[in-house]
Coordinates of C-alpha atoms in Angstrom, one line a residue:
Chain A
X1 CA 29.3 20.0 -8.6
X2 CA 28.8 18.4 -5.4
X3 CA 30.9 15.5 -3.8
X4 CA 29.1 13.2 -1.3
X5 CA 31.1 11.7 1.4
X6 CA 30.8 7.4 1.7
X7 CA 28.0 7.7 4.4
X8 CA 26.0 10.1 2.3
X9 CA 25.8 8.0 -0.7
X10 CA 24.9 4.8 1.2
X11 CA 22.7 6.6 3.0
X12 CA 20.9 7.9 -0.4
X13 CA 21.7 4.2 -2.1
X14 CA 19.6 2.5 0.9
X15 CA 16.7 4.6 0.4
X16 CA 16.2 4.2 -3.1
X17 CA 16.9 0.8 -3.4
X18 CA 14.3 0.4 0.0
X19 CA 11.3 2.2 -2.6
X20 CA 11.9 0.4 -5.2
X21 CA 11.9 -3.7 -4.5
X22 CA 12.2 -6.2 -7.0
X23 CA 13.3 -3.0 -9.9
X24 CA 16.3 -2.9 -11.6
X25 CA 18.1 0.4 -11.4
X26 CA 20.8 1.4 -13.7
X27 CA 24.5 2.0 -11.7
X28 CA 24.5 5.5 -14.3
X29 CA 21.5 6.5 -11.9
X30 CA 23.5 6.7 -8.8
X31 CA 26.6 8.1 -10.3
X32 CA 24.8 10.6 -11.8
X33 CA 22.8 11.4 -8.9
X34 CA 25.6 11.1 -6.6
X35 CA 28.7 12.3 -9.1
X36 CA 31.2 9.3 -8.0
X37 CA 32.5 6.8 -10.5
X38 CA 31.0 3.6 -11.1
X39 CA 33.5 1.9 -9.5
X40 CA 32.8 3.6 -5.9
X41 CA 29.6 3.1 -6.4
X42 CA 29.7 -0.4 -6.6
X43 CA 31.7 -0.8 -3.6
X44 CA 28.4 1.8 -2.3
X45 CA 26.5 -1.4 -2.8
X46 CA 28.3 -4.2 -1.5
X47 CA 28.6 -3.1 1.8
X48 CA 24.5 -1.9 1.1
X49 CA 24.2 -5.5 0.7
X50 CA 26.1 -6.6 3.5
X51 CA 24.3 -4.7 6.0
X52 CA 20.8 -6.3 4.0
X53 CA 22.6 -9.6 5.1
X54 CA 23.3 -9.1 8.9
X55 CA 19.8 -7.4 9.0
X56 CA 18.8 -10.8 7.3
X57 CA 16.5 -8.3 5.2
X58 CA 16.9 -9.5 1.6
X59 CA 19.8 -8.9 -0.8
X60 CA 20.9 -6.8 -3.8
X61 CA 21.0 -9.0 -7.3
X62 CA 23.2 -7.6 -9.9
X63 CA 21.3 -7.6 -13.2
X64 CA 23.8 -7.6 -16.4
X65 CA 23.7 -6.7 -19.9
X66 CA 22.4 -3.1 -21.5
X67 CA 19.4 -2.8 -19.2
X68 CA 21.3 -4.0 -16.6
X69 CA 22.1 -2.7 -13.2
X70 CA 21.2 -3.7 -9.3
X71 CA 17.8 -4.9 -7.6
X72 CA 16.7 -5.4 -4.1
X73 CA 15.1 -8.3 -3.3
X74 CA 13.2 -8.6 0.1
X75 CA 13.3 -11.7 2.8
X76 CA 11.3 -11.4 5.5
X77 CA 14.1 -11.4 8.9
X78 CA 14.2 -14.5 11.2
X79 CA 12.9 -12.4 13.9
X80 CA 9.9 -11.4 11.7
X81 CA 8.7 -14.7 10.6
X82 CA 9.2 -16.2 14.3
X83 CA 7.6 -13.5 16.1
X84 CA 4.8 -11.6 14.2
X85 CA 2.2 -14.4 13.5
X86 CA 2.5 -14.5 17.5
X87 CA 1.5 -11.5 17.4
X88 CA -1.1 -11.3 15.3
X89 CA -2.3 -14.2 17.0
X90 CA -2.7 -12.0 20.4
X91 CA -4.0 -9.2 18.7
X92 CA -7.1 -11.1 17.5
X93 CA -7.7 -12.9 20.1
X94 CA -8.9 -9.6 21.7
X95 CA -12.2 -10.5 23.4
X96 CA -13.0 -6.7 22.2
X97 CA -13.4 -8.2 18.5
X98 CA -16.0 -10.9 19.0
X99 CA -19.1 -9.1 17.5
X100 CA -22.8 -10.0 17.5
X101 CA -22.6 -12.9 15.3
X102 CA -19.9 -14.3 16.7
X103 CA -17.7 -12.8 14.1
X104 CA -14.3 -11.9 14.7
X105 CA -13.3 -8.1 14.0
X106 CA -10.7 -7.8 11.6
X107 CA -11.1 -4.8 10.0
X108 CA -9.0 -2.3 11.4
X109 CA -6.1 -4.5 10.9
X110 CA -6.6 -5.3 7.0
X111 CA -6.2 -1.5 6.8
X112 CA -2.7 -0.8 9.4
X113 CA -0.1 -0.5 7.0
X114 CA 2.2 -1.2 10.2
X115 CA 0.7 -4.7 10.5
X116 CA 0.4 -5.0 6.4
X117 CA 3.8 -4.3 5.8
X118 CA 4.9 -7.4 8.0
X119 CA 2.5 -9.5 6.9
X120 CA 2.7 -8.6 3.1
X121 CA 6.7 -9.4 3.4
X122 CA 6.2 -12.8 4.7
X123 CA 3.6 -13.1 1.8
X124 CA 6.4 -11.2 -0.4
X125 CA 9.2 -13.6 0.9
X126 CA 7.4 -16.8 0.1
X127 CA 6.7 -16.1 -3.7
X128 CA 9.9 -14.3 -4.3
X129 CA 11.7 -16.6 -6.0
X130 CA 8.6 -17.0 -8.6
X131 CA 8.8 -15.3 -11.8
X132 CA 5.3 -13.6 -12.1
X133 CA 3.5 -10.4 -13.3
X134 CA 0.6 -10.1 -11.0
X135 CA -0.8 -9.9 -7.8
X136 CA -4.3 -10.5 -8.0
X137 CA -6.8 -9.8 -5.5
X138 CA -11.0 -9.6 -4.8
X139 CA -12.4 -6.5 -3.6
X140 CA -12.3 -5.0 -1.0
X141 CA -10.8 -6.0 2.8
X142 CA -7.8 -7.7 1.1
X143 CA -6.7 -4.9 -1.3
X144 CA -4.4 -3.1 1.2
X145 CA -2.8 -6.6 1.9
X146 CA -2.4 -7.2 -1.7
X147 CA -1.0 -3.8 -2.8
X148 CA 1.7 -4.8 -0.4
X149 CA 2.5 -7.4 -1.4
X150 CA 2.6 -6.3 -5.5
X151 CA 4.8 -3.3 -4.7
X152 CA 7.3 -6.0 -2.3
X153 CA 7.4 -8.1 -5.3
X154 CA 7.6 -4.8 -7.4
X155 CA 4.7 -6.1 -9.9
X156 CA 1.4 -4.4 -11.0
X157 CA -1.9 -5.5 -8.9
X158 CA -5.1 -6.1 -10.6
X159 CA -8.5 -6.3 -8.5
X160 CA -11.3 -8.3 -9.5
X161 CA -14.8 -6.6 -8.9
X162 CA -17.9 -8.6 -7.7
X163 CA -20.1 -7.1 -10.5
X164 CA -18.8 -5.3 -13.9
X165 CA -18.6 -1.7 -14.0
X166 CA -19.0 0.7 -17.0
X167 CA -15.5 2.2 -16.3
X168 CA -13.8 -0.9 -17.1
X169 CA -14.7 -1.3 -20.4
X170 CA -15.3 -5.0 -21.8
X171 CA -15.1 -7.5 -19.1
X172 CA -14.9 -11.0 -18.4
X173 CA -17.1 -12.2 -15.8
X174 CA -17.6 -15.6 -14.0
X175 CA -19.9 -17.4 -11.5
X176 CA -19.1 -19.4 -9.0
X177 CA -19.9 -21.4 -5.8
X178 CA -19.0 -19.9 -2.6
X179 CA -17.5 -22.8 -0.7
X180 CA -19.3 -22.5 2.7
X181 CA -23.0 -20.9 1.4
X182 CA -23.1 -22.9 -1.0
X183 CA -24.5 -18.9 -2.6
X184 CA -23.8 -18.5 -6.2
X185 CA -21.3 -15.4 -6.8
X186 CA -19.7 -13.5 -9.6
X187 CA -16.6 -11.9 -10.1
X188 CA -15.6 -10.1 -12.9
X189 CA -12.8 -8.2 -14.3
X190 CA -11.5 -5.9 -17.2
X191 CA -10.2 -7.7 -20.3
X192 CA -7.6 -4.7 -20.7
X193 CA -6.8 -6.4 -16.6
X194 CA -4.1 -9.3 -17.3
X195 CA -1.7 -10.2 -20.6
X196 CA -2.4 -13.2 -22.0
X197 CA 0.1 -15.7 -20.5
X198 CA 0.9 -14.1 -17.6
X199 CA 1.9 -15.6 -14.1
X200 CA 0.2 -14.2 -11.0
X201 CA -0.5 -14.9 -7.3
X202 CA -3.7 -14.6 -5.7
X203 CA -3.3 -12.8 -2.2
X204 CA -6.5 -12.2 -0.1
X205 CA -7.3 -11.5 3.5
X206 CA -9.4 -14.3 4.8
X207 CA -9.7 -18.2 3.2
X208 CA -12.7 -20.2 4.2
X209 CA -13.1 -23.0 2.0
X210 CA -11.6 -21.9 -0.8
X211 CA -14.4 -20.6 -3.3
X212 CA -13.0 -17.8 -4.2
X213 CA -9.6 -18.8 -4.5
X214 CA -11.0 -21.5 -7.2
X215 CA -12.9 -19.2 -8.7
X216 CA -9.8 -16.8 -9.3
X217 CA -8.3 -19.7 -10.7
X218 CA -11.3 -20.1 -13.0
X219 CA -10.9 -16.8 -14.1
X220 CA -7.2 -16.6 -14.7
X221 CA -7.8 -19.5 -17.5
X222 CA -10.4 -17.6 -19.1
X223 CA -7.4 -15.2 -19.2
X224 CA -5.2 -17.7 -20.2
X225 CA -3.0 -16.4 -17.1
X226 CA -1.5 -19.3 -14.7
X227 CA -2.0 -19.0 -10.9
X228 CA 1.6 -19.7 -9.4
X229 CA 0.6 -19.7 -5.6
X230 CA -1.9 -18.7 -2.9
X231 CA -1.5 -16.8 0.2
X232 CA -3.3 -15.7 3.0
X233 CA -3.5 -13.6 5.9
X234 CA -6.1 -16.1 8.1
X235 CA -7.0 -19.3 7.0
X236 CA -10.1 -21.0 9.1
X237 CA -10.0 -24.0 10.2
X238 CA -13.4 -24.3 11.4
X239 CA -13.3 -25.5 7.4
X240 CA -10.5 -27.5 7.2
X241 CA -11.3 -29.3 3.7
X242 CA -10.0 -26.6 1.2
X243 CA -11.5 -26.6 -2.7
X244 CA -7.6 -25.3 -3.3
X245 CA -4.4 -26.9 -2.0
X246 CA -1.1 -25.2 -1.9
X247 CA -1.6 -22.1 0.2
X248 CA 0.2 -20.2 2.5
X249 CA -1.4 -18.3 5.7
X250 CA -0.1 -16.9 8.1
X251 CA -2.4 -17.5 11.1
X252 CA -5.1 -20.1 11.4
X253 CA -8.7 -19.3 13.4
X254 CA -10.6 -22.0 14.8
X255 CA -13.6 -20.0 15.6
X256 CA -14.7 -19.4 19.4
X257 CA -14.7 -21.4 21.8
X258 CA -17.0 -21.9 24.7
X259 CA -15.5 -19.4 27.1
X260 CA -16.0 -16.7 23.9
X261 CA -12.4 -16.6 23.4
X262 CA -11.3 -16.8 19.9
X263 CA -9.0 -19.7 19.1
X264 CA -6.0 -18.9 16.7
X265 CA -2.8 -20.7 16.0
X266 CA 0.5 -19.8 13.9
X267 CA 0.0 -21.2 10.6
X268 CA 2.5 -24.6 10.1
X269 CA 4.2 -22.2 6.8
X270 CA 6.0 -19.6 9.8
X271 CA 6.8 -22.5 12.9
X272 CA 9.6 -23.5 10.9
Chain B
X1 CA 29.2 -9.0 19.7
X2 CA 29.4 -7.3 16.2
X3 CA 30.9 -4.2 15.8
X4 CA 29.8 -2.0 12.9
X5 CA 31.7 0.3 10.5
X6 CA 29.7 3.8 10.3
X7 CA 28.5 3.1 6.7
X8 CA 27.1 -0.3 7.4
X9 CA 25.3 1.6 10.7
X10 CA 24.0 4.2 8.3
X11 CA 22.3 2.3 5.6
X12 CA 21.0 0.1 8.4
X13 CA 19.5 3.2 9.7
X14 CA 18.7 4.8 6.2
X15 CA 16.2 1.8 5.5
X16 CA 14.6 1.2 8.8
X17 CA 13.5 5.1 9.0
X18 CA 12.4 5.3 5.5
X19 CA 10.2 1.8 6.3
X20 CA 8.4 3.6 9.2
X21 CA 7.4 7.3 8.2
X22 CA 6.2 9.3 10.8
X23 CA 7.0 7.0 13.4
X24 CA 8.9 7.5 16.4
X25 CA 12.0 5.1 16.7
X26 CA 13.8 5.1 20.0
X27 CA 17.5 5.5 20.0
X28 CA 18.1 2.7 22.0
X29 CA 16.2 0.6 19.2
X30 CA 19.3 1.4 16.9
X31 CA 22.0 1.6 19.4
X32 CA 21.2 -2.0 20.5
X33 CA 20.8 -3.6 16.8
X34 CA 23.8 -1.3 15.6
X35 CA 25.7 -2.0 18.9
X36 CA 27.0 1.6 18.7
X37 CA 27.0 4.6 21.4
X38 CA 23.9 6.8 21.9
X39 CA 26.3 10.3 20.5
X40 CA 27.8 7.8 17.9
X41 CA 24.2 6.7 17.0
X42 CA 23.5 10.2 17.2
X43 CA 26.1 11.1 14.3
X44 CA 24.9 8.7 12.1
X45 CA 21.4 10.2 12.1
X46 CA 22.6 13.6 11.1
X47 CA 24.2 11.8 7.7
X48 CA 21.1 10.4 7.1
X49 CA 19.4 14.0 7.5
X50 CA 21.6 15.8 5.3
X51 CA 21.1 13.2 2.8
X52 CA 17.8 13.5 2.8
X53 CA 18.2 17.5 2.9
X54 CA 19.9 17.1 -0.3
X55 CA 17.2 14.9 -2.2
X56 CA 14.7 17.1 -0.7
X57 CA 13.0 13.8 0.6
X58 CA 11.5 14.7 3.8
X59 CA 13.5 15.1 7.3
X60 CA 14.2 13.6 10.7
X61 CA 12.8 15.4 13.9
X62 CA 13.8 14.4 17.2
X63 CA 11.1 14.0 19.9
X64 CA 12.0 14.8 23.6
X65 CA 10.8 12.9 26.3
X66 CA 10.8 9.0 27.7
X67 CA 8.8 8.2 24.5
X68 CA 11.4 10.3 22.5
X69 CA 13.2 9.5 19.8
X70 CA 13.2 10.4 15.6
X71 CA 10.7 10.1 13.4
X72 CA 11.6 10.6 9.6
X73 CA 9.1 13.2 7.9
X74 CA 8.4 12.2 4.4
X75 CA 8.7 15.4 1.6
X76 CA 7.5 14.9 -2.5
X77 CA 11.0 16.2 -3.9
X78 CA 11.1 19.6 -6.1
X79 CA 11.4 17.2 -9.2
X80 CA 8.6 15.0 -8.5
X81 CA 6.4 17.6 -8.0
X82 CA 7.5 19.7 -11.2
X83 CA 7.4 15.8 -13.0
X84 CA 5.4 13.6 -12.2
X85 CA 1.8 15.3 -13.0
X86 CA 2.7 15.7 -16.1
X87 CA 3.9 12.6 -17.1
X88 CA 0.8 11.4 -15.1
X89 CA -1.0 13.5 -17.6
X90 CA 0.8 11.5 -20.9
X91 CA 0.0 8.1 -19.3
X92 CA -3.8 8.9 -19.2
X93 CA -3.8 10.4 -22.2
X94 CA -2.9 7.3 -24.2
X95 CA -5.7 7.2 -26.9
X96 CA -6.0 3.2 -26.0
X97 CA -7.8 4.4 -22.8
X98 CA -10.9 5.6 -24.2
X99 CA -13.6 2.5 -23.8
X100 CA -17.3 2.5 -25.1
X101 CA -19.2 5.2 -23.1
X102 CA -16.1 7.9 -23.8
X103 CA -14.5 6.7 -20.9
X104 CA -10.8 7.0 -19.5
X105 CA -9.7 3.8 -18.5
X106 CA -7.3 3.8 -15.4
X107 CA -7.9 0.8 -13.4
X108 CA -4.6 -0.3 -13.9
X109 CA -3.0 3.0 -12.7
X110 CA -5.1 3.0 -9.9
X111 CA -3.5 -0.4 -8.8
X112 CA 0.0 0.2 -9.9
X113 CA 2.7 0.6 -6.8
X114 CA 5.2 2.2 -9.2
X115 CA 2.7 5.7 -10.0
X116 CA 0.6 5.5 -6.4
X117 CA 3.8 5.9 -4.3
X118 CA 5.0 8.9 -6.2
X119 CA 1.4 10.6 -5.9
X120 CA 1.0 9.4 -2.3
X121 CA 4.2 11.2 -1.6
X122 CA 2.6 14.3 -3.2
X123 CA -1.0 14.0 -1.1
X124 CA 0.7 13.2 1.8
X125 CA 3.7 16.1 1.7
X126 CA 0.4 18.4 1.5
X127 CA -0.6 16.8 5.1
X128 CA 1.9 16.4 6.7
X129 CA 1.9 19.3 9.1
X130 CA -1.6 18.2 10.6
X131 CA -1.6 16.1 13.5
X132 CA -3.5 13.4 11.7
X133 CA -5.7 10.0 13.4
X134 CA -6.7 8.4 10.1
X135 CA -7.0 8.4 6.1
X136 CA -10.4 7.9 5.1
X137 CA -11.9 6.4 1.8
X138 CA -15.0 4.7 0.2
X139 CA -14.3 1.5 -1.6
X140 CA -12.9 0.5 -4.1
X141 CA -10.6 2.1 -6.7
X142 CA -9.3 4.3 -4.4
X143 CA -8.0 1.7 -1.7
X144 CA -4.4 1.3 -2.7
X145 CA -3.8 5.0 -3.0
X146 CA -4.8 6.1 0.4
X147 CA -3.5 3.3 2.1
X148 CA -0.4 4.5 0.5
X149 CA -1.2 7.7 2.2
X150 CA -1.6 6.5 5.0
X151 CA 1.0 4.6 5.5
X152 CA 3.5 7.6 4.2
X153 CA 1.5 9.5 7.3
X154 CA 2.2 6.8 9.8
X155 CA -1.3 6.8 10.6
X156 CA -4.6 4.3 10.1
X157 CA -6.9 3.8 7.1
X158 CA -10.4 3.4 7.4
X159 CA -12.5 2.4 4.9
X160 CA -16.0 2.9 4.3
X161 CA -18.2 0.5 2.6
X162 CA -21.0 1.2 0.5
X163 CA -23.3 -1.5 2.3
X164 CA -23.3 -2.6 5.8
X165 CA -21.7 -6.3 6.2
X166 CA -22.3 -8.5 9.0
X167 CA -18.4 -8.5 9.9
X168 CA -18.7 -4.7 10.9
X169 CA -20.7 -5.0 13.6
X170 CA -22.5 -2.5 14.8
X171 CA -22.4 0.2 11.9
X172 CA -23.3 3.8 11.4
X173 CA -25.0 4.2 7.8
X174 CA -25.5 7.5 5.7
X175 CA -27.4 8.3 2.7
X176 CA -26.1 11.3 0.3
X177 CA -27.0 12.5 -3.2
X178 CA -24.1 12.1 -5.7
X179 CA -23.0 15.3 -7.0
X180 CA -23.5 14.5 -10.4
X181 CA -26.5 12.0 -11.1
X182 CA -28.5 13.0 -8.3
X183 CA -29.0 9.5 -7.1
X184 CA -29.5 8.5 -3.4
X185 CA -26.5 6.4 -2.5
X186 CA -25.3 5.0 1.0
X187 CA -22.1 4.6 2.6
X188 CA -21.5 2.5 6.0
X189 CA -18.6 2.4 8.7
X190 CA -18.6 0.1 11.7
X191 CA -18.8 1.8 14.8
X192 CA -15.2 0.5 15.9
X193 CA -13.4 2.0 13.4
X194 CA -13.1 5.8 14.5
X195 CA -12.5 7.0 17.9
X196 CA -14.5 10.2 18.5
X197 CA -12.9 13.7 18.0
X198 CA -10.4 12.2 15.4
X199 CA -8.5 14.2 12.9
X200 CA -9.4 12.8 9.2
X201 CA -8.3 13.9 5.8
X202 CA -10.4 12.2 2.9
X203 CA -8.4 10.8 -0.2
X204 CA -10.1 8.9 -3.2
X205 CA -9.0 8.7 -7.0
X206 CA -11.6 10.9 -8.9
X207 CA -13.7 13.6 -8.0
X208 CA -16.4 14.4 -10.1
X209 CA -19.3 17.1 -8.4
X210 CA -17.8 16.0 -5.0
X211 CA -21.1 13.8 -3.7
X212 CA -18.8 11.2 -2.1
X213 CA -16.5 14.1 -0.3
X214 CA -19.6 15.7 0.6
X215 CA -20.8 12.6 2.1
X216 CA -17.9 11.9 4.3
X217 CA -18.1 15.1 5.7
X218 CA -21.8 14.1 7.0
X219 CA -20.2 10.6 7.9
X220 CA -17.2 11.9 9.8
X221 CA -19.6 14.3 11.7
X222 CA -22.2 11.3 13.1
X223 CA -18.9 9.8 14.3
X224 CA -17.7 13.6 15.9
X225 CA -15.1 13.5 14.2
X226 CA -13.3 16.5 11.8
X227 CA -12.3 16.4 8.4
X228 CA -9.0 18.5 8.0
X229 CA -8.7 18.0 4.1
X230 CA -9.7 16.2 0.7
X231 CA -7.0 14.9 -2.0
X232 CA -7.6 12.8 -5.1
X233 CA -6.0 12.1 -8.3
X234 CA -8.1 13.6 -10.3
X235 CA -10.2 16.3 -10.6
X236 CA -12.8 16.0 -13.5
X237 CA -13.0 19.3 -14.6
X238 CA -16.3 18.9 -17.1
X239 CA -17.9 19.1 -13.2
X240 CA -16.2 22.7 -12.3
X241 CA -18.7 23.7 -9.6
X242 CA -17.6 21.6 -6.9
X243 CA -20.0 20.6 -3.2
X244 CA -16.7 20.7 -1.4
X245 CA -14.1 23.1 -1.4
X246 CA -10.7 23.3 -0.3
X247 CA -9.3 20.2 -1.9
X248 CA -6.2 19.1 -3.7
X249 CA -6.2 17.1 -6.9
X250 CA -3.1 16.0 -8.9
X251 CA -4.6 16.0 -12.2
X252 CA -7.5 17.8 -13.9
X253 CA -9.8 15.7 -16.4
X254 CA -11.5 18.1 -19.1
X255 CA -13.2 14.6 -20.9
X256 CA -13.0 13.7 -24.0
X257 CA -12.1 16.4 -27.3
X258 CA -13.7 16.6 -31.0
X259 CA -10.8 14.6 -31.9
X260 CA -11.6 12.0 -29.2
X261 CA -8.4 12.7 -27.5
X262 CA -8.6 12.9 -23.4
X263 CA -8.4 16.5 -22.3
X264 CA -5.9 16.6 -19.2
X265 CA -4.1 19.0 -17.7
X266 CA -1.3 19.7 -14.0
X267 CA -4.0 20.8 -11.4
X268 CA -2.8 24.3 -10.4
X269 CA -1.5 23.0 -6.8
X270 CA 1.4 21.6 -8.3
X271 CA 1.9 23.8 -10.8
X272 CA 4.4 26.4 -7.8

């Protein structure tokens, strides 16, 4: 049978522990995998865990008992949190993406998985220390966003549809009052979605005034599901009195301004 | 300044590859986080390779040039291939998925990190020696999964809606006959979202006649832009005479049996 050298098993502990945030993975996996004793391997890990530390990139929880074994948790870095709202400030602020409307374009970046992934761990990194079972989203911009985020905080995520559909069986469906039109919506979702009693975070690209975030809530009692937190990619400001309090963004857009430049600011959560 | 021993450099290294597939990483990027020598830097990245030679996950090329660098290839390992269609084949099978209509319920899988990134890694691995621009998809229950793809590819998703919405901008809109009811329906993609004479491959959760396929093909050619392949989940099989050829599926629905048991079975691709 082969024998791995140090370098080689960290090498293969790092990625697997990397694919699989938030899981706990038996030590038997990595022996077995690797063929060195338990004991090596757990020295494997520490110094696995002490390179997550300098990179200030989360840490590796040791799980006990018979299911027991290690997890990776994320964090989003220093650098990260100070640099990349920054950023995705000057990428919107593009004068390219001002369309007819005066609508800023977005798009493309709700569907970068290079932008997602640093904006989903930031989202990650705030709710991590939360207990929960679900990342819940509305179709459709904010779904990539959300995935992220569920498979950071290694949870299942459930999207809620804006009208029922035959392939999702019996489902429970709500109206409510978009905060800004004033429009009566719906959403709707699967009963088979959520367990009853189950903690979840709602994770969407864009809040406005909040209608749909109160309407998730709505819907999660109907489920008899809790809502644990909010989070956001862009919050505007140009509607600064929320229907929800308590959530996180990560950049804030205060429409256009008179030269056509659109005005955005680093959310208050990341200046810290 | 730190100094780092050569496992802590190589599970440093190990993670920030496997986080950016397909991406090229300049050497200096580790040699100045890692505060190690370019050939010393170099060492540590042939580890990494054999280790991933060994869990047949995917390798690192090195790019020449003054945007050189590596780039880490991703690879669906023997196992996973052999494995995880079938046991994608138990999971939908599960008697408790058959709702009113006789049909399969899989909203949940459809939105569950755990089974997309192991059949990403399986669409993607089939892609991987294009020279890709983007992953396309039509909204909704196919999001998660191609941006998965996507982002295992290193490359941009791009989906299309099935109505035009005023945050789009200017938008190019098709209609197309689905496959199997024969009903006109439309599909719409802002104008900003696909530079001309781009490289596509289409990836969506269920095929049935192949309509929507069919459709992107039309939609991909207003923007001038090629489709170089088609991969879903699955492939339902009660529809064998297909509009598009060429594609890969994972799985292949044959509906629902006397005994009102789902009919699936390993589509042939992965069967090598």
């Amino acid at each position: 049978m082969l024998k791995f050298s140090r370098t080689q098993r960290i090498s293969a502990i790092t990625k697997i522990l990397m694919e699989n945030p938030n899981r706990v993975i038996g030590l038997n996996y990595f022996t077995e995998l690797l063929n060195a004793a338990k004991s090596t391997t757990s020295e494997d890990i520490v110094i696995v865990r002490d390179m997550l530390h300098f990179l200030d990139a989360g840490t590796i929880e040791t799980v006990a008992g018979a299911a027991g074994g290690v997890k990776y948790i994320v964090n989003a870095p220093e650098n990260l949190r100070k640099n990349f709202p920054t950023e995705l400030c000057e990428i919107l602020s593009d004068k390219d993406r001002i369309i007819t409307g005066n609508f800023l374009y977005m798009t493309d970046i709700l569907a970068n998985p290079d932008i997602l992934q640093k904006a989903a761990l930031l989202l990650a990194s705030t709710f991590k220390e939360e207990e929960l079972d679900y990342v819940i989203t509305v179709e459709t911009k904010g779904i990539p966003l959300a995935y992220e985020v569920a498979k950071l905080l290694g949870i299942q995520l459930v999207i809620v549809r804006r009208d029922s559909k035959v392939t999702e069986g019996t489902t429970i469906s709500i109206n409510y009052l978009s905060g800004s039109s004033k429009r009566i919506q719906s959403m709707s979702l699967s009963k088979k979605s959520l367990k009853k009693g189950s903690k979840c975070i709602f994770i969407d690209d864009f809040m406005k005034a909040g209608g749909t975030a109160l309407g998730i809530t709505e819907l999660l009692r109907e489920f008899e599901c809790q809502l644990k937190g909010i989070g956001v990619l862009i919050d505007n400001n140009e509607v600064p009195k929320k229907l929800v309090d308590g959530y996180v963004s990560i950049v804030k857009y205060n429409g256009i301004d008179e030269q056509g430049n659109a005005v955005l600011k680093v959310s208050d959560n990341w200046c810290k």
